[in-house]
Coordinates of C-alpha atoms and ligand atoms in Angstrom, one line a residue:
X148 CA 20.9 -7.2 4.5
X149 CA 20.5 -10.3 6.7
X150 CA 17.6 -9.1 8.2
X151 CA 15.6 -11.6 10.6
X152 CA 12.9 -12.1 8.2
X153 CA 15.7 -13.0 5.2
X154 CA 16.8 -15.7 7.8
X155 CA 12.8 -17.2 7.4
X156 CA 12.6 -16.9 3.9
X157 CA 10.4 -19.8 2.4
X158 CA 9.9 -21.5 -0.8
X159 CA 7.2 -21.9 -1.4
X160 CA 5.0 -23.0 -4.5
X161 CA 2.5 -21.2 -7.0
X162 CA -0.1 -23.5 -6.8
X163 CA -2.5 -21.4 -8.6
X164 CA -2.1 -18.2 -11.0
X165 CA -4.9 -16.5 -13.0
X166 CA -6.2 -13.0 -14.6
X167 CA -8.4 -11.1 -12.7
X168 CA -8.6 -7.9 -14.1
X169 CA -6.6 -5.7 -16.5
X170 CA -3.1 -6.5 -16.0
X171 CA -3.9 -8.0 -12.6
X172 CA -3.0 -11.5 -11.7
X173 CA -3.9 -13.7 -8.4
X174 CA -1.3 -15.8 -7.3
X175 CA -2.2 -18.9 -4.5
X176 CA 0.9 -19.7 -2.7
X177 CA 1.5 -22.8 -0.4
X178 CA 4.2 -24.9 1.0
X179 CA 5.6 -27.2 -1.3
X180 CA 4.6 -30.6 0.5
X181 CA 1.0 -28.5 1.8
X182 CA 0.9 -28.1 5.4
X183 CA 0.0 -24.7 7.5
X184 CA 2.0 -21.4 6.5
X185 CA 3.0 -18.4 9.4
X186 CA 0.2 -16.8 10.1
X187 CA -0.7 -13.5 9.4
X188 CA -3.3 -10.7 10.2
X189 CA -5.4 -8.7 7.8
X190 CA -3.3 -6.2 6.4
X191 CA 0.2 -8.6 6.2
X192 CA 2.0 -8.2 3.5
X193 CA 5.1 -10.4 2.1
X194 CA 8.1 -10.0 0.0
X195 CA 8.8 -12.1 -2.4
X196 CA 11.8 -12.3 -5.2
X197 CA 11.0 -11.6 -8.5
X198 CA 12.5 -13.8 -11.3
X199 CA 14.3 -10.4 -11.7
X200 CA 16.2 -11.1 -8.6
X201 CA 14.2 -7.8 -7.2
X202 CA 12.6 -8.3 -4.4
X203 CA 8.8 -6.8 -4.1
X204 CA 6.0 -6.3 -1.0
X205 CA 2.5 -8.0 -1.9
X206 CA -0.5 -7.5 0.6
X207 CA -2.1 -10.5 1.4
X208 CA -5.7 -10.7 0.5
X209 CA -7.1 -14.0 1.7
X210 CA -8.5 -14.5 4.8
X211 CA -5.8 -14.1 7.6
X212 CA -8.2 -17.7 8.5
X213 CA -6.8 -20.1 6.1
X214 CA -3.2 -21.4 7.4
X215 CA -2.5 -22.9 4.0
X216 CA -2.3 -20.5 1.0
X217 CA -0.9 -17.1 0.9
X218 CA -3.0 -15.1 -1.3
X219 CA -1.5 -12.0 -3.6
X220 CA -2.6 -10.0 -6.2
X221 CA -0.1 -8.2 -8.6
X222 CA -0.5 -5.5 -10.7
X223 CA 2.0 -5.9 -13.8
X224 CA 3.6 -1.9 -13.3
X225 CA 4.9 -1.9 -17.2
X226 CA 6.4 1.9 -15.9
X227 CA 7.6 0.1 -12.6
X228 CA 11.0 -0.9 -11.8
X229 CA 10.2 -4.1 -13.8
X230 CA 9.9 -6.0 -10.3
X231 CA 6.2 -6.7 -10.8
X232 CA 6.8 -7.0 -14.6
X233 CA 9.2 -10.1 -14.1
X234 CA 6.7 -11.3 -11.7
X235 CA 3.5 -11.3 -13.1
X236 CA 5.2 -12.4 -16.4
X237 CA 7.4 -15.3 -15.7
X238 CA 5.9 -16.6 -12.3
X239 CA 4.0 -19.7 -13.5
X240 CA 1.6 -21.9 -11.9
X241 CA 4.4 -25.1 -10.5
X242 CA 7.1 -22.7 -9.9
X243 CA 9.1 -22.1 -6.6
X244 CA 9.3 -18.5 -5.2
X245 CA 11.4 -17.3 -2.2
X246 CA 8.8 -15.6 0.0
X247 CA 9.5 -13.8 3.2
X248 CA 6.9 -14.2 6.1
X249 CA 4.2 -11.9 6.7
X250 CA 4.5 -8.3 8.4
X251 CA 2.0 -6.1 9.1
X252 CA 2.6 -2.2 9.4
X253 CA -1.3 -1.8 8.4
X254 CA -2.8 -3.2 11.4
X255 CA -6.6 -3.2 12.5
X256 CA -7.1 -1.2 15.8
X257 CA -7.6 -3.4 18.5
X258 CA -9.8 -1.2 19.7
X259 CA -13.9 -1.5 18.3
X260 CA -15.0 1.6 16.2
X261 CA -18.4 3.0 16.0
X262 CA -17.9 1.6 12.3
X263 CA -15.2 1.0 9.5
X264 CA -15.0 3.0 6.5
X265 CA -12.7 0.9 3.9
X266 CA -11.3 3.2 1.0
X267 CA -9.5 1.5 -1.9
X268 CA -7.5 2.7 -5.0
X269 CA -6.6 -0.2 -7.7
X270 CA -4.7 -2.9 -6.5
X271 CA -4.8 -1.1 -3.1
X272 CA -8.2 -3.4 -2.8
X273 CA -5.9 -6.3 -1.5
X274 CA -5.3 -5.8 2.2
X275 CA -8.3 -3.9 2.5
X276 CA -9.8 -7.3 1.0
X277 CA -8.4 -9.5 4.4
X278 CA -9.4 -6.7 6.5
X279 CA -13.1 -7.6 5.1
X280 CA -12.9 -10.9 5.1
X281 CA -11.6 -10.4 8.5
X282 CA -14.8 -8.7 9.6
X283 CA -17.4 -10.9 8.0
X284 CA -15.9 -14.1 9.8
X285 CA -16.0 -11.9 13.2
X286 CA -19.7 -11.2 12.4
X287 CA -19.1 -7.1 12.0
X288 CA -21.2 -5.8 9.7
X289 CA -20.6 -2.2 10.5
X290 CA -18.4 -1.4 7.6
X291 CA -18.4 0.0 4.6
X292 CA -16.3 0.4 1.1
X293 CA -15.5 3.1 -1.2
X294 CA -13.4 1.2 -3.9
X295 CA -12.2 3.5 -6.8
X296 CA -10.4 1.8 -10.3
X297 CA -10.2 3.8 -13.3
X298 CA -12.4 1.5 -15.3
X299 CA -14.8 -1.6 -14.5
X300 CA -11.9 -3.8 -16.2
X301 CA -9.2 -2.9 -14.1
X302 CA -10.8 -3.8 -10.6
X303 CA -10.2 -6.8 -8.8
X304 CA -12.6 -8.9 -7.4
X305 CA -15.4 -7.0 -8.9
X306 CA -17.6 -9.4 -9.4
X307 CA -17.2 -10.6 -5.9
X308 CA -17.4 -6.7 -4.5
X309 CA -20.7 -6.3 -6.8
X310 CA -22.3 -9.2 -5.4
X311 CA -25.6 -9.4 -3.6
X312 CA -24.1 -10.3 -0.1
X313 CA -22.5 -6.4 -0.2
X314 CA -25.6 -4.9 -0.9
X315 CA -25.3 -1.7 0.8
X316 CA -21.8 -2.1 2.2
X317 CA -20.0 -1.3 -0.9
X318 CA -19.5 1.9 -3.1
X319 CA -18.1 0.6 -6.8
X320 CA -16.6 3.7 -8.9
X321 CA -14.8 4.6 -12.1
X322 CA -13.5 7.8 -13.4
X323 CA -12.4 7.2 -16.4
X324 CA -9.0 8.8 -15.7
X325 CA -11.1 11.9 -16.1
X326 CA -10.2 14.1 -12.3
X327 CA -13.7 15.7 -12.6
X328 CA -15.1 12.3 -12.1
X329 CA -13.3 11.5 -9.2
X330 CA -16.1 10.3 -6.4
X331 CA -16.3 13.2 -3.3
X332 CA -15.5 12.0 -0.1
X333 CA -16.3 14.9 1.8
X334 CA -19.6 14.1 2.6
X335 CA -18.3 10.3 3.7
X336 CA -15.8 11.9 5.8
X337 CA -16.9 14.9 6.8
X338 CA -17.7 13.5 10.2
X339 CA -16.1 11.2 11.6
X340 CA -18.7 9.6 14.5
X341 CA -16.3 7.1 16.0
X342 CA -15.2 5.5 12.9
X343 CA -11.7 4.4 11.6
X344 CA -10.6 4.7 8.3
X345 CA -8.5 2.4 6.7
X346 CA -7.3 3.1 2.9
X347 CA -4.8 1.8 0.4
X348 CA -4.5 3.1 -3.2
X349 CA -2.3 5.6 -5.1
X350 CA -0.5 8.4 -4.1
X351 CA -3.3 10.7 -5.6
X352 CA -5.8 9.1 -3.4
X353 CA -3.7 8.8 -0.5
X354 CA -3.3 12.7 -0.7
X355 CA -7.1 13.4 -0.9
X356 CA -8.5 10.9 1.8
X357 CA -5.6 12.6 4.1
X358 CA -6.9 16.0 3.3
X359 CA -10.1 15.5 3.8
X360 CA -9.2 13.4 7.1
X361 CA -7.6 16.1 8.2
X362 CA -10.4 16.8 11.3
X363 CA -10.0 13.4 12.5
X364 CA -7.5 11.6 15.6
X365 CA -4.2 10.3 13.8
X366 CA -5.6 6.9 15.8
X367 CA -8.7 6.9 13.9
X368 CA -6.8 7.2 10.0
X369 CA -4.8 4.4 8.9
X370 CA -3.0 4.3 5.9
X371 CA -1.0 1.5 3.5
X372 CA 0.9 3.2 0.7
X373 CA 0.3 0.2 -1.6
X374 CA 2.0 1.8 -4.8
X375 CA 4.6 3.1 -2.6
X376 CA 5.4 7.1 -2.2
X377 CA 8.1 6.6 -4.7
X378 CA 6.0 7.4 -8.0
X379 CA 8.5 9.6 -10.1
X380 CA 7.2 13.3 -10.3
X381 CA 7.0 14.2 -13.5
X382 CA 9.4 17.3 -13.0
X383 CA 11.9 15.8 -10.7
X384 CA 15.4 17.1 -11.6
X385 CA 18.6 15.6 -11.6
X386 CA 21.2 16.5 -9.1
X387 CA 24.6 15.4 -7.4
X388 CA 25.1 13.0 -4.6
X389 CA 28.4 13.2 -3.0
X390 CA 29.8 10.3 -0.9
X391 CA 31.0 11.6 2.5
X392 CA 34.1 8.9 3.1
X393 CA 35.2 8.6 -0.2
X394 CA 34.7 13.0 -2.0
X395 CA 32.9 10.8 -5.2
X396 CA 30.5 13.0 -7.0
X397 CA 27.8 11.3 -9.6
X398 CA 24.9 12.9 -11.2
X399 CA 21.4 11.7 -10.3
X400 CA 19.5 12.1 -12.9
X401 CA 15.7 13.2 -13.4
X402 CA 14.7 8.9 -13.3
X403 CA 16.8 7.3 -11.5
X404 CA 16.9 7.1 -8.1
X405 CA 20.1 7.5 -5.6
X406 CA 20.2 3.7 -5.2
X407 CA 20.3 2.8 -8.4
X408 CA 22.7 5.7 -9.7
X409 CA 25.2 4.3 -6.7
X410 CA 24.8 0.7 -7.6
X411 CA 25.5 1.8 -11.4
X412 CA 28.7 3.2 -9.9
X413 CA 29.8 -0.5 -8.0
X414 CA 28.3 0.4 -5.0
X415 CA 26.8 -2.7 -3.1
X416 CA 23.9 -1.3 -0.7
X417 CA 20.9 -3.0 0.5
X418 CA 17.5 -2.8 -0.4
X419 CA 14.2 -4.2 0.0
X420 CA 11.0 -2.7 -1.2
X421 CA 12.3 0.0 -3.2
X422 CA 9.3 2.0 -2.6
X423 CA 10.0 3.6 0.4
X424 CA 8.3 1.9 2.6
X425 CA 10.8 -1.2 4.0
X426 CA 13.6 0.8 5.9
X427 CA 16.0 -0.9 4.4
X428 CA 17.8 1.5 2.1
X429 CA 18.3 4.3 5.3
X430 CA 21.4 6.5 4.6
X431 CA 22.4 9.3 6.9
X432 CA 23.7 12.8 5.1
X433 CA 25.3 15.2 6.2
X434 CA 24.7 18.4 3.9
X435 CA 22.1 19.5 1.0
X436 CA 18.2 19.5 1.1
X437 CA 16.7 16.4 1.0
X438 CA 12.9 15.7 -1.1
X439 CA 11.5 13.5 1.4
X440 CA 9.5 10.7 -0.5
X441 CA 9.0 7.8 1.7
X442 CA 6.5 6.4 4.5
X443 CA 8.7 5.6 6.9
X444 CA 11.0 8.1 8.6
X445 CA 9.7 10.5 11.5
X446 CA 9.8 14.5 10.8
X447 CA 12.6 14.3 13.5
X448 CA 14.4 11.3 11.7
X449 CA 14.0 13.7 8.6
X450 CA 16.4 15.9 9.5
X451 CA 19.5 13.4 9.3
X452 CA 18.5 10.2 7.4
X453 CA 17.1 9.7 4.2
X454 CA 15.4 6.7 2.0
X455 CA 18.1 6.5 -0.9
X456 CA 15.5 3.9 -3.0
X457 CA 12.9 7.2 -3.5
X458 CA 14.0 10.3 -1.7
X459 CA 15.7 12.4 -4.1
X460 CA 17.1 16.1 -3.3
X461 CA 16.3 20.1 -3.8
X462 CA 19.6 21.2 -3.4
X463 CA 21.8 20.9 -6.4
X464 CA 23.9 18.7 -4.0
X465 CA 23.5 15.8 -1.4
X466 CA 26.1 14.3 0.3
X467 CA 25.7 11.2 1.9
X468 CA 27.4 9.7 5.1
X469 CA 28.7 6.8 3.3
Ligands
FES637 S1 14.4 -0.2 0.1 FE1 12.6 -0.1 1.3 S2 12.6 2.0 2.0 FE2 14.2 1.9 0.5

């Protein structure tokens, strides 16, 4: 721990916290006495500490414009690690919250596509939201959005997304949880005509829009694993770790990840996101077949380090350079 941005952390106030869909709530952040925040650009994210003491990344979806609130919306993960849980449920309007400054590891292109195709799955709406608030203050009208919730309920800022001023530039959609109703995106990205495609939702999505994407420049496809790649698999199986320095053995098992099973066992190890997408948790090992789950290690860092909050193992054993 004792990163850079753990140096920065604020505290800073909810000023404002509603409901604004199923199991969604917004929360308006600000510094206690007022006064201008860091600033951010569309696609930021923060990390804030849960009452839980877990620390959890939230996109920012305000306009990176406005220097005095911090804008996040939080979808309360009942199946999560219970980070989101403690936040959404005991966060209340007048409380304090230690908040790390913004980062961005979803960035716009600097360059200026032909147009901007915008996909969004559930809460994955958020930093796509900045992104388009981003582009309306710049005057660029060239974009477009294909935003996907299960039902009309559970989307955010639907009201605003369904409005009159997005006639045209957004596509609303709900499956019902039923795959067959999924919307096609082949014939939205069949072609790709100069445009760059930016798109945050759950794995599932994630996995379609990058196979159909396929065809297109890496530059071109950008991608924010909102949810995180850590979503257990329903047939994951438990396995041992084994500790390099010390010959301890434990049993992973099919639900819990490395991390936690270590920290069960007195181990103190640092952690951040706990979705595989932070780089905090990074462990070398030295033997056994790691199952890859994260968004942040290179195919060449692959074959010696491993995320340890989501990466699990094939091999029946794992042993760790710790
Ligand atoms: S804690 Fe962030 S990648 Fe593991």
């Amino acid at each position: 721990m004792g990163s850079d941005a753990e140096a920065r952390t604020m505290m800073l106030k909810v000023r404002h916290k509603s409901q604004i869909a199923d199991g969604v709530f917004l929360f308006e952040l600000a510094a206690n006495e007022g006064g201008e925040l860091p600033p951010f650009t569309p696609g930021s994210h923060i990390t804030v500490t849960a009452p839980s003491g877990q620390k959890r990344r939230y996109s920012l979806c305000n306009d990176a414009n406005e220097r005095e609130r911090y804008l996040i919306a939080v979808k309360q993960e009942a199946s999560g690690r219970g980070g989101s849980l403690s936040f959404t449920k005991e966060v209340m309007e007048g409380d304090t919250i230690a908040v790390e400054p913004p980062a961005n590891e979803f960035e716009m292109a600097k360059s200026e596509p032909t147009r901007l195709v915008f996909i969004a799955g559930g809460i994955g709406i958020t930093p796509i939201r900045a992104m388009i608030l981003h582009c309306l203050r710049h005057g660029k009208e060239n974009f477009k959005l294909y935003y996907f919730t299960r039902t009309p309920e559970m989307m955010a800022f639907r009201d605003e997304f369904a409005s009159s001023s997005f006639k045209g530039k957004v596509v609303l959609h709900h499956d019902n949880g039923d795959p067959d109703r999924a919307y096609d995106l082949w014939p939205v990205l069949e072609q790709q005509r100069g445009a760059h495609l930016y798109c945050c939702g759950p794995r599932g999505l994630m996995d379609a829009v990058r196979d159909v994407t396929g065809h297109w420049p890496d530059s071109a496809v950008h991608f924010e694993d909102f949810v995180g790649a850590s979503a257990p698999h329903a047939d994951d199986k438990p396995f041992e770790v084994r500790l390099a320095k010390s010959g301890r053995v434990y049993e992973v098992a099919a639900h819990v990840s490395i991390l936690d099973t270590l920290r069960r066992h007195g181990h103190v190890l640092a952690s951040s996101c706990e979705s595989g997408t932070c780089g905090t948790c990074r462990c070398r090992f030295t033997d056994g077949e790691p199952d890859h789950r994260d968004l942040v290690l290179s195919d060449d860092e692959k074959r010696h380090d491993i995320m340890i909050c989501v990466s699990r193992a094939k091999s029946s054993t794992l042993t760790l350079d710790i």
